[in-house]
Coordinates of C-alpha atoms in Angstrom, one line a residue:
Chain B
X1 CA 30.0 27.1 31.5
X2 CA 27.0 25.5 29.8
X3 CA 27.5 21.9 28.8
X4 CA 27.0 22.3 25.0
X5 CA 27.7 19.4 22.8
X6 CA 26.6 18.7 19.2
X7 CA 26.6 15.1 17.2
X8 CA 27.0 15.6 13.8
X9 CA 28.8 15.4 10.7
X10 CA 31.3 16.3 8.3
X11 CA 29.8 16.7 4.9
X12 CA 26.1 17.5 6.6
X13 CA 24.4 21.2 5.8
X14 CA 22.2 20.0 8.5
X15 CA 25.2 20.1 10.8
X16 CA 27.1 22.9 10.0
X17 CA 24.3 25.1 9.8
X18 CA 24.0 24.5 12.9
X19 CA 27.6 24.9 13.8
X20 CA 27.4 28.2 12.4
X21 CA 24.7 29.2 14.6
X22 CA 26.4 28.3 17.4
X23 CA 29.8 30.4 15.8
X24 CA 27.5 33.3 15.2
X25 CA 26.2 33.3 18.8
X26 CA 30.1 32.1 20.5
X27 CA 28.7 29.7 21.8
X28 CA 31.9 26.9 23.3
X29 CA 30.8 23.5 22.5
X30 CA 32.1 20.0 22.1
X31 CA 32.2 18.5 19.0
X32 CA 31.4 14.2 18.2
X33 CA 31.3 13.6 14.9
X34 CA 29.2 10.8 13.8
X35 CA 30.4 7.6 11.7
X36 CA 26.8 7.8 9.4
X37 CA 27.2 3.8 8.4
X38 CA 27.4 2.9 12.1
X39 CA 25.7 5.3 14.4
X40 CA 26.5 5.4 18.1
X41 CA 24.0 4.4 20.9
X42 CA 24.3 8.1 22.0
X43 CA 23.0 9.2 18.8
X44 CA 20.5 6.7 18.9
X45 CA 19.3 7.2 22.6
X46 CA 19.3 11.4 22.1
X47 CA 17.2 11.1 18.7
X48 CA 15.0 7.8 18.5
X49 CA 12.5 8.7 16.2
X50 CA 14.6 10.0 13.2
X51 CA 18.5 8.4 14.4
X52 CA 19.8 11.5 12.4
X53 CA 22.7 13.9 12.8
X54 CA 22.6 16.7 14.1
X55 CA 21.4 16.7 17.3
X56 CA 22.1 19.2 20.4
X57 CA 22.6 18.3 24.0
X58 CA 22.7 21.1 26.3
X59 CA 22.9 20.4 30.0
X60 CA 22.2 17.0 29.4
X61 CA 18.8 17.7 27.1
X62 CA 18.5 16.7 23.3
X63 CA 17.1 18.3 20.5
X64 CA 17.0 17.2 17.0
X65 CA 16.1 18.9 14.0
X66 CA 18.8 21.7 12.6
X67 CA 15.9 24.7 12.5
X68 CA 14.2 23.4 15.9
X69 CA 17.9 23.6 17.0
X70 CA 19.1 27.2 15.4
X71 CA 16.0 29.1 16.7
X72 CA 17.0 27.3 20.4
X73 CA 20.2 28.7 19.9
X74 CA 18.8 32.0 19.2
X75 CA 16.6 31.9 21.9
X76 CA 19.3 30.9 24.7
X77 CA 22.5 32.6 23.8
X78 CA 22.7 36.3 23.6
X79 CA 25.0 37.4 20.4
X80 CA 23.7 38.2 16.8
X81 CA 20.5 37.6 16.4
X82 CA 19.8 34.8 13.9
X83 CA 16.3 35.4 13.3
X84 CA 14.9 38.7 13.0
X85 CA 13.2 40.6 15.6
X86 CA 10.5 42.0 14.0
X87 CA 7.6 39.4 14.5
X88 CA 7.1 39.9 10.3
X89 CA 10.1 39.6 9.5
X90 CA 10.4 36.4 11.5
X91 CA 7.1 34.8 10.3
X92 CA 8.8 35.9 6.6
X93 CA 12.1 34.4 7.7
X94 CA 10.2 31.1 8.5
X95 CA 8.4 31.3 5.5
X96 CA 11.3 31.1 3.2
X97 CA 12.8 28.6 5.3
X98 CA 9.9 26.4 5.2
X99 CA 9.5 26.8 1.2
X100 CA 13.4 25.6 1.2
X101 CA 12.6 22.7 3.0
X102 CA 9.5 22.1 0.5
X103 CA 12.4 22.3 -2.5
X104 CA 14.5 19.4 -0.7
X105 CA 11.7 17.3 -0.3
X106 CA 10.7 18.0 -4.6
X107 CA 14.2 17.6 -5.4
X108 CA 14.5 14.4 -3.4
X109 CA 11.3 13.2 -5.0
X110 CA 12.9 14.3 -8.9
X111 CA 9.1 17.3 -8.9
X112 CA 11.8 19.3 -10.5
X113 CA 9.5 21.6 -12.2
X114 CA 8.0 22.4 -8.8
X115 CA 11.4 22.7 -7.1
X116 CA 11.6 25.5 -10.1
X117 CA 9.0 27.0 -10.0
X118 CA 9.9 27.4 -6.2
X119 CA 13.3 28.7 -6.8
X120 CA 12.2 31.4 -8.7
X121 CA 10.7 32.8 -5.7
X122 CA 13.5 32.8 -4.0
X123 CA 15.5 33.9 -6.9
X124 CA 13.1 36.9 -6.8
X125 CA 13.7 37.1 -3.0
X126 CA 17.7 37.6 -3.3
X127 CA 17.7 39.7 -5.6
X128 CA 19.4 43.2 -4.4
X129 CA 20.3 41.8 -1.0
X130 CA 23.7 40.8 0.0
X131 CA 22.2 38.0 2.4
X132 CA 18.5 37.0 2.3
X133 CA 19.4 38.2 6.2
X134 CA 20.1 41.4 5.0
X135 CA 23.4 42.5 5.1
X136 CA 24.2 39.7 7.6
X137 CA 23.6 35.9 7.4
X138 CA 20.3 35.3 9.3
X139 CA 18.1 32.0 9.3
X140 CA 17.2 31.7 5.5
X141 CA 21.0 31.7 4.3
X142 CA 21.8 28.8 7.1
X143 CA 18.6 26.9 5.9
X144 CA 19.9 27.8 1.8
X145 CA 23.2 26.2 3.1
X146 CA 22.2 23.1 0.9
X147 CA 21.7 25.1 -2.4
X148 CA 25.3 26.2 -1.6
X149 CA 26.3 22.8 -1.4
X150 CA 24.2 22.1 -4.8
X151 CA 26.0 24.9 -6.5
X152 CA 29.4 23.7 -5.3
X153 CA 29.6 20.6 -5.1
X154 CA 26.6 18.4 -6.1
X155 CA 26.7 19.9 -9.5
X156 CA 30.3 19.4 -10.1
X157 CA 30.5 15.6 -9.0
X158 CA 27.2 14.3 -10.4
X159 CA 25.8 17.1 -12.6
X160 CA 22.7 17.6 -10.8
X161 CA 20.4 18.9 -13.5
X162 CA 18.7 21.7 -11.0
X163 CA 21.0 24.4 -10.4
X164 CA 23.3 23.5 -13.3
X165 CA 20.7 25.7 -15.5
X166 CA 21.2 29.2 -16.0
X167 CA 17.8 30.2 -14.5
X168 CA 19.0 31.3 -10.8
X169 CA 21.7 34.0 -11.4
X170 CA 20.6 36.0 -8.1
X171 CA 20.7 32.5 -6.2
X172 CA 24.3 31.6 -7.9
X173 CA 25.3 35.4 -6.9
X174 CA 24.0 34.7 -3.3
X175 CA 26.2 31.3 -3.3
X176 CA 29.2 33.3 -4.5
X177 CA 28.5 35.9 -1.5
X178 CA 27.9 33.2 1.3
X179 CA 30.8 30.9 0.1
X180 CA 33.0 33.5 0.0
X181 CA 32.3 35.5 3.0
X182 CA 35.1 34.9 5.9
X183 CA 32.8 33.3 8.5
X184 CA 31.1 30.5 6.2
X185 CA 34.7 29.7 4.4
X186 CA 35.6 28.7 7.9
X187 CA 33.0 26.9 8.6
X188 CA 32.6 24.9 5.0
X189 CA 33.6 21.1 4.7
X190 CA 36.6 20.7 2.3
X191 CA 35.3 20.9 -1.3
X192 CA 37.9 18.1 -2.9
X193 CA 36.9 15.5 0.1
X194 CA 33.4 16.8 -0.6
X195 CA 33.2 15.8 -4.4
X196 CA 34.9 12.5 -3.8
X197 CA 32.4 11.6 -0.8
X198 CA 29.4 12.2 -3.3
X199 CA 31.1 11.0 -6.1
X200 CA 31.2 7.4 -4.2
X201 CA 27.7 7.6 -2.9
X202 CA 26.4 8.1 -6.2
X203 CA 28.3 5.3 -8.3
X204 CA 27.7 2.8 -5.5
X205 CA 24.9 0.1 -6.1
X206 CA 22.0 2.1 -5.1
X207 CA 23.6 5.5 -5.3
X208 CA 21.3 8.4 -5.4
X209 CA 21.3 11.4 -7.5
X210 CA 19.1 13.0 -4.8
X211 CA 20.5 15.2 -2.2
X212 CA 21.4 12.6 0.8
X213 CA 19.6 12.7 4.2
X214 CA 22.3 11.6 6.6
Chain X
X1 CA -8.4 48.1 16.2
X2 CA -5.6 46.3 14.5
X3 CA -6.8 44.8 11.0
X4 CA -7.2 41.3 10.8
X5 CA -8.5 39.3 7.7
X6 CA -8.2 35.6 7.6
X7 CA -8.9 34.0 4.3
X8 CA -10.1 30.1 5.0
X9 CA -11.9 27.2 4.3
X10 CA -14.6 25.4 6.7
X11 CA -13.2 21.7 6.3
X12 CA -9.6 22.6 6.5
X13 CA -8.3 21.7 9.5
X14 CA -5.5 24.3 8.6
X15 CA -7.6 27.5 8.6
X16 CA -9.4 26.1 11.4
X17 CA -6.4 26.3 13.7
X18 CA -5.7 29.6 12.4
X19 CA -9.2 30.6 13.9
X20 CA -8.6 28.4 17.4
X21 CA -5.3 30.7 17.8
X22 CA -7.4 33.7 17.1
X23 CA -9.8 32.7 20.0
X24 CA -7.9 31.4 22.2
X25 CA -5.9 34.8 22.1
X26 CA -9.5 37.3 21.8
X27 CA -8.4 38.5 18.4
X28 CA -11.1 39.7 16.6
X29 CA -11.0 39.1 13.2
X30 CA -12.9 39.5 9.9
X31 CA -13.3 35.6 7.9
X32 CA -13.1 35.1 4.6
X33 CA -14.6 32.1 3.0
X34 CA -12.9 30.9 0.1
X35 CA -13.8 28.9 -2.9
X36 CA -11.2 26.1 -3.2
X37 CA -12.7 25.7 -6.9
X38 CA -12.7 29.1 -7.7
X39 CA -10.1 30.8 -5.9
X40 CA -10.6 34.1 -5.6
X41 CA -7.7 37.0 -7.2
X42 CA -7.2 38.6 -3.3
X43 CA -6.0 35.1 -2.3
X44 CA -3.6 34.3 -5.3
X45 CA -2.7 38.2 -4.6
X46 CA -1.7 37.0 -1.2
X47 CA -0.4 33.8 -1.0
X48 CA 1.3 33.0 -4.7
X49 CA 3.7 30.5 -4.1
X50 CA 1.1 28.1 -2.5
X51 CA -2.2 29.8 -3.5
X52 CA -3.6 27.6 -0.5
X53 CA -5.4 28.8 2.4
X54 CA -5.2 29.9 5.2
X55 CA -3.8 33.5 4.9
X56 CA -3.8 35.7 8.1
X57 CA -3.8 39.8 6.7
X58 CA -2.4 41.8 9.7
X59 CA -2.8 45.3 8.8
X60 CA -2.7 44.7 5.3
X61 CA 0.2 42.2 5.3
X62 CA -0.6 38.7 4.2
X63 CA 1.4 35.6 6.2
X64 CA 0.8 32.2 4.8
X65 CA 1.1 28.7 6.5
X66 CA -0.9 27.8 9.1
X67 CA 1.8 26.6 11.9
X68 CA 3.5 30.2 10.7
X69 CA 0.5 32.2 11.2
X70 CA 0.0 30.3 14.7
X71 CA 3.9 31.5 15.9
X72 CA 3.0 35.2 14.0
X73 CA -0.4 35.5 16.6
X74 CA 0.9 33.8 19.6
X75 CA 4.0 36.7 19.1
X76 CA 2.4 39.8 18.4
X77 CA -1.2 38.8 20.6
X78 CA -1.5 38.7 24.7
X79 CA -3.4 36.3 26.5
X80 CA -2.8 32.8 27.1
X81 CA 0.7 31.6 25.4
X82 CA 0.5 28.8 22.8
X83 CA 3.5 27.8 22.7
X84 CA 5.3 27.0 26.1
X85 CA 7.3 30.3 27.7
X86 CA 10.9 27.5 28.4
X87 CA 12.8 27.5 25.3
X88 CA 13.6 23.8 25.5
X89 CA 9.4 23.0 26.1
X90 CA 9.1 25.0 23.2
X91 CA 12.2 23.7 21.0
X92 CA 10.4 20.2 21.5
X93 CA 6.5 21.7 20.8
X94 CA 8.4 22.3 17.4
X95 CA 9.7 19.0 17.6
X96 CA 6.5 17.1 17.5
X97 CA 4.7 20.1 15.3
X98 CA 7.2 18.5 12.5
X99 CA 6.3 15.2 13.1
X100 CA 3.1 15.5 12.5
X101 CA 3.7 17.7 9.3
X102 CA 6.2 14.6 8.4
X103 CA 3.3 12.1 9.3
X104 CA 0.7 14.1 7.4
X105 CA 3.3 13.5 4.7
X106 CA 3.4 9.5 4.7
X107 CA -0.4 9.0 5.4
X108 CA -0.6 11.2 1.8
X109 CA 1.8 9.4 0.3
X110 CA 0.6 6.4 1.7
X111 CA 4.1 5.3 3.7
X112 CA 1.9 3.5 6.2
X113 CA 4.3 1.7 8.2
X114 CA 6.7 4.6 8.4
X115 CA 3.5 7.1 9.9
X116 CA 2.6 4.0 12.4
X117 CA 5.7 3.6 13.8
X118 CA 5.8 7.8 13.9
X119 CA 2.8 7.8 15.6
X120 CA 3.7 5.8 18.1
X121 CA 5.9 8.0 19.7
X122 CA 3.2 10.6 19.6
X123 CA 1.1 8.1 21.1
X124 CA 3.5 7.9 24.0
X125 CA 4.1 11.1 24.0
X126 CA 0.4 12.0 25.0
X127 CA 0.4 9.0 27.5
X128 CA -1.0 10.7 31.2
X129 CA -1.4 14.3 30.1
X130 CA -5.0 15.8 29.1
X131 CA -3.1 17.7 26.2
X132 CA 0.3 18.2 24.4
X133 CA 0.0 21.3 25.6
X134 CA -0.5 19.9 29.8
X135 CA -3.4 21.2 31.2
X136 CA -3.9 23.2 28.1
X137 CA -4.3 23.4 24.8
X138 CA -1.2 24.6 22.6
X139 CA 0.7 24.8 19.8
X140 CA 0.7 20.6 19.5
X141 CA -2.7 20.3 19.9
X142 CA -3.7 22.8 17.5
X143 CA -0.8 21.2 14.9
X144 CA -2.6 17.5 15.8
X145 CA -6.1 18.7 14.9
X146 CA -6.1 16.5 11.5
X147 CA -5.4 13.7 13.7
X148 CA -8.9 14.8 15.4
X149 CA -10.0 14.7 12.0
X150 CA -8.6 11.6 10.3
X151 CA -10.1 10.0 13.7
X152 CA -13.8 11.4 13.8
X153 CA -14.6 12.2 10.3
X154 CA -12.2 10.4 7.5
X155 CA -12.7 7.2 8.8
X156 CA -16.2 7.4 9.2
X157 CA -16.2 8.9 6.1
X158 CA -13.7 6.4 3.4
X159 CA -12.2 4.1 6.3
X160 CA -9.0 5.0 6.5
X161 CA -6.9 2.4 7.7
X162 CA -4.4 4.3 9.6
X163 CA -6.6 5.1 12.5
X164 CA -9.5 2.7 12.6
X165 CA -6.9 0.3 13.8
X166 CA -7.2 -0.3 17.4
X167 CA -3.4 0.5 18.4
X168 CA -3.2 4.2 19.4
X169 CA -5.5 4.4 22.4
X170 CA -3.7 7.2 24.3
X171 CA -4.1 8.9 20.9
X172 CA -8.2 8.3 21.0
X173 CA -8.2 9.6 24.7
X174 CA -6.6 12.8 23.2
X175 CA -9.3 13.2 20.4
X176 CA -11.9 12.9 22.8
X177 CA -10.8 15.3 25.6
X178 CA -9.5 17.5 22.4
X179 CA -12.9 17.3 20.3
X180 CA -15.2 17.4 23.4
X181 CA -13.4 20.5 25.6
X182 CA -16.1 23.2 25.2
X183 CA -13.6 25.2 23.0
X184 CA -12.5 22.8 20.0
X185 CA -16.3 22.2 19.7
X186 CA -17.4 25.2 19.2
X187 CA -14.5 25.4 16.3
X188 CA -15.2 22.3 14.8
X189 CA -16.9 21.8 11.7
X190 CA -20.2 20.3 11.7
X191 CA -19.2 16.5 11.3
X192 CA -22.6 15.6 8.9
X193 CA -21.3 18.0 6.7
X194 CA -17.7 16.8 6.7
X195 CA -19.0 13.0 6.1
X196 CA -20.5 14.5 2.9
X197 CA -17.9 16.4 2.1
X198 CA -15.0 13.7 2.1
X199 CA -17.8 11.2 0.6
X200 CA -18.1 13.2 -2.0
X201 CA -14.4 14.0 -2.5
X202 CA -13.7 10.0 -2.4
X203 CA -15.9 8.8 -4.7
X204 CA -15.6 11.5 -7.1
X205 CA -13.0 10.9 -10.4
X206 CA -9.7 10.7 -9.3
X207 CA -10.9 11.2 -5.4
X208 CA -8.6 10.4 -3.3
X209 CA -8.2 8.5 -0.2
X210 CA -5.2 11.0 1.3
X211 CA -6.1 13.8 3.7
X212 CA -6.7 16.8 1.0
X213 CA -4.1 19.5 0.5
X214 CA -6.9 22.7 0.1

C-alpha cells in the first residue's frame, strides 16, 4: 500500500477539503493533526516556505497547497473523478476555483463590495445545479468548502457581514445541499466546537473578523 | 482548422505567455489587440468577471486567466508538454506557479520583505538548471516571465527596488538564458517601447510603482 499521510487540522477547510478528496477517491491514509500555536518540525521541514497545514506526503514526498494537492489526488488515484474530464469543463472548473480564492483574499482584505460583486457570479453559476460539480461534488464545491463554513459557522459566532445578507440564496441553497449531503456531514468538523474556536479567536487581543489562515 | 482567437495586450506579460504556449505548441492563432483604455464589447462579452486580458476563444468558447489558458492549450494541443508528464513534477510546477502569483501579490502591495524572502526560495530553486522547466522551458518559466520583466524593463524603467538589489543572482542567470534563448526573444516585447511605456505609466497622475494589472 502507498504510504499516504496528511498534516492538517481540525477546524481547517483547507484540510478537509482535502480529506474529502482523498474519501472520494478511497484513498487509506494516516492522519497527524497539527497543534496550529506550535507547529511540528515535520510540518516545518515538509512545507518551508508557507509552514501551513495541510500538507501531503506520499511515499515520502510533500506537497502543500489544498488545490495543488486535490488535483494530485485526482491524478494518482483512480475513483471519482474530482475534476472534470472535459479539458473545458476543467479549465471552467479552475476558473471558478480560482475566482473563490480571489473572494478569500477580498474578504481577508474587508474589498467586500468586490467579494460581492464576485459572489454573484457564482450565485449565477449554482443556480439550477445540485453541485456546481453537477450532480456530484467535484473541485469547485471542495474549494466553496469555506463559504460553507461562512454560512455555518462564521456568521453565527461573529456575524460576518458577507453572507449574512440575503443576496446569495442559490449559494445558501448550495450550502444546505453540500452540508447536508451524507458524505460532507461525515467529513465536517463539529459545528458547536467550531463556533467556540472562532468565537475565542475573534475576542482575543488581536482577534480577526477575517476568515483565518491556519 | 480549429478556431483560435486570443484577445491581448503587447506589454502584458500575461497575454504574452498565452502566445509563448501557443508557439511552443504550433497553434496557429488569430491576435487580437486590445485597448486597455477602451476596452472593446467582444472582450467584456468574454471575460466579465475580470474584463482583463488575455482571453483564449477556442472554437467560439472564451477561457480567461493566463496560467488557465496555459493548462487549457498544453491539454487539448500536441507537441512538446509544458507542464511535466510525473504528477508529483507537475503537483510542484503548480507549486511554484502560486508562488509567483503570491509574490506578484506582495511586490503590488508592496510586502517587500515577505516577496524577498519568497523569492529566495525560487532563487534556490533555479540554482544549476538552465530552466524551471530543466532543459526546457515550461509552465514555471512562462509563469516567471514578469520576473524577466520586473528585471529587464521595470527597473530600468522606475527602479524598482525589489530586483535592482544584487541578492538573487541564480535568478539573473535565469533572465538571461530565459530572455536571450532564440524563442522568448522573438516573444518579447520591444524593450524601448516598454521603457516608455512604464515611464509614462509612473509618472503619470496616480502612476504607480506596482507591476500593472491590465
Amino acid at each position: 500500500m502507498a504510504d499516504v499521510k496528511l498534516f492538517g487540522f481540525w477546524s481547517s477547510p483547507f484540510s478537509r477539503r482535502v480529506e474529502m478528496a482523498l474519501k472520494l477517491k478511497g484513498v487509506e491514509y494516516e492522519y497527524i493533526e497539527e497543534d496550529i500555536n506550535n507547529k511540528s518540525p515535520l510540518l516545518l521541514k515538509y512545507n518551508p516556505i508557507h509552514k501551513k497545514v495541510p500538507v501531503l506526503l506520499h511515499n515520502g514526498k510533500p506537497i502543500a497547497e489544498s488545490l495543488i494537492i486535490i488535483e494530485y489526488i485526482d491524478e494518482v488515484w483512480e475513483g471519482p473523478s474530482i475534476l472534470p474530464q472535459d479539458p473545458y469543463e476543467r479549465a471552467m472548473a479552475r476558473f471558478w476555483v480560482k475566482l473563490l480564492d480571489e473572494i478569500k483574499g477580498e474578504e481577508r482584505e474587508k474589498n467586500k463590495d468586490e467579494a460581492k460583486v464576485h459572489l454573484k457570479f457564482l450565485e449565477s453559476e449554482i443556480n439550477g445545479k445540485k453541485f456546481f460539480g453537477g450532480d456530484t461534488i467535484g473541485l469547485v464545491d471542495l474549494a466553496a468548502n469555506f463559504i460553507a463554513h461562512w454560512f455555518r459557522v462564521i456568521s453565527e459566532s461573529v456575524g460576518l457581514e458577507l453572507m449574512t445578507e440575503d443576496k446569495f440564496p442559490n449559494l445558501r441553497k448550495w450550502v444546505d445541499e453540500y452540508t447536508n449531503s451524507s458524505f460532507v456531514k461525515e467529513n465536517l468538523p463539529d459545528k458547536d466546537k467550531m463556533v467556540g474556536f472562532y468565537m475565542t479567536r475573534y475576542q482575543a487581543p488581536g482577534g480577526t473578523k477575517c476568515f483565518p489562515k491556519v
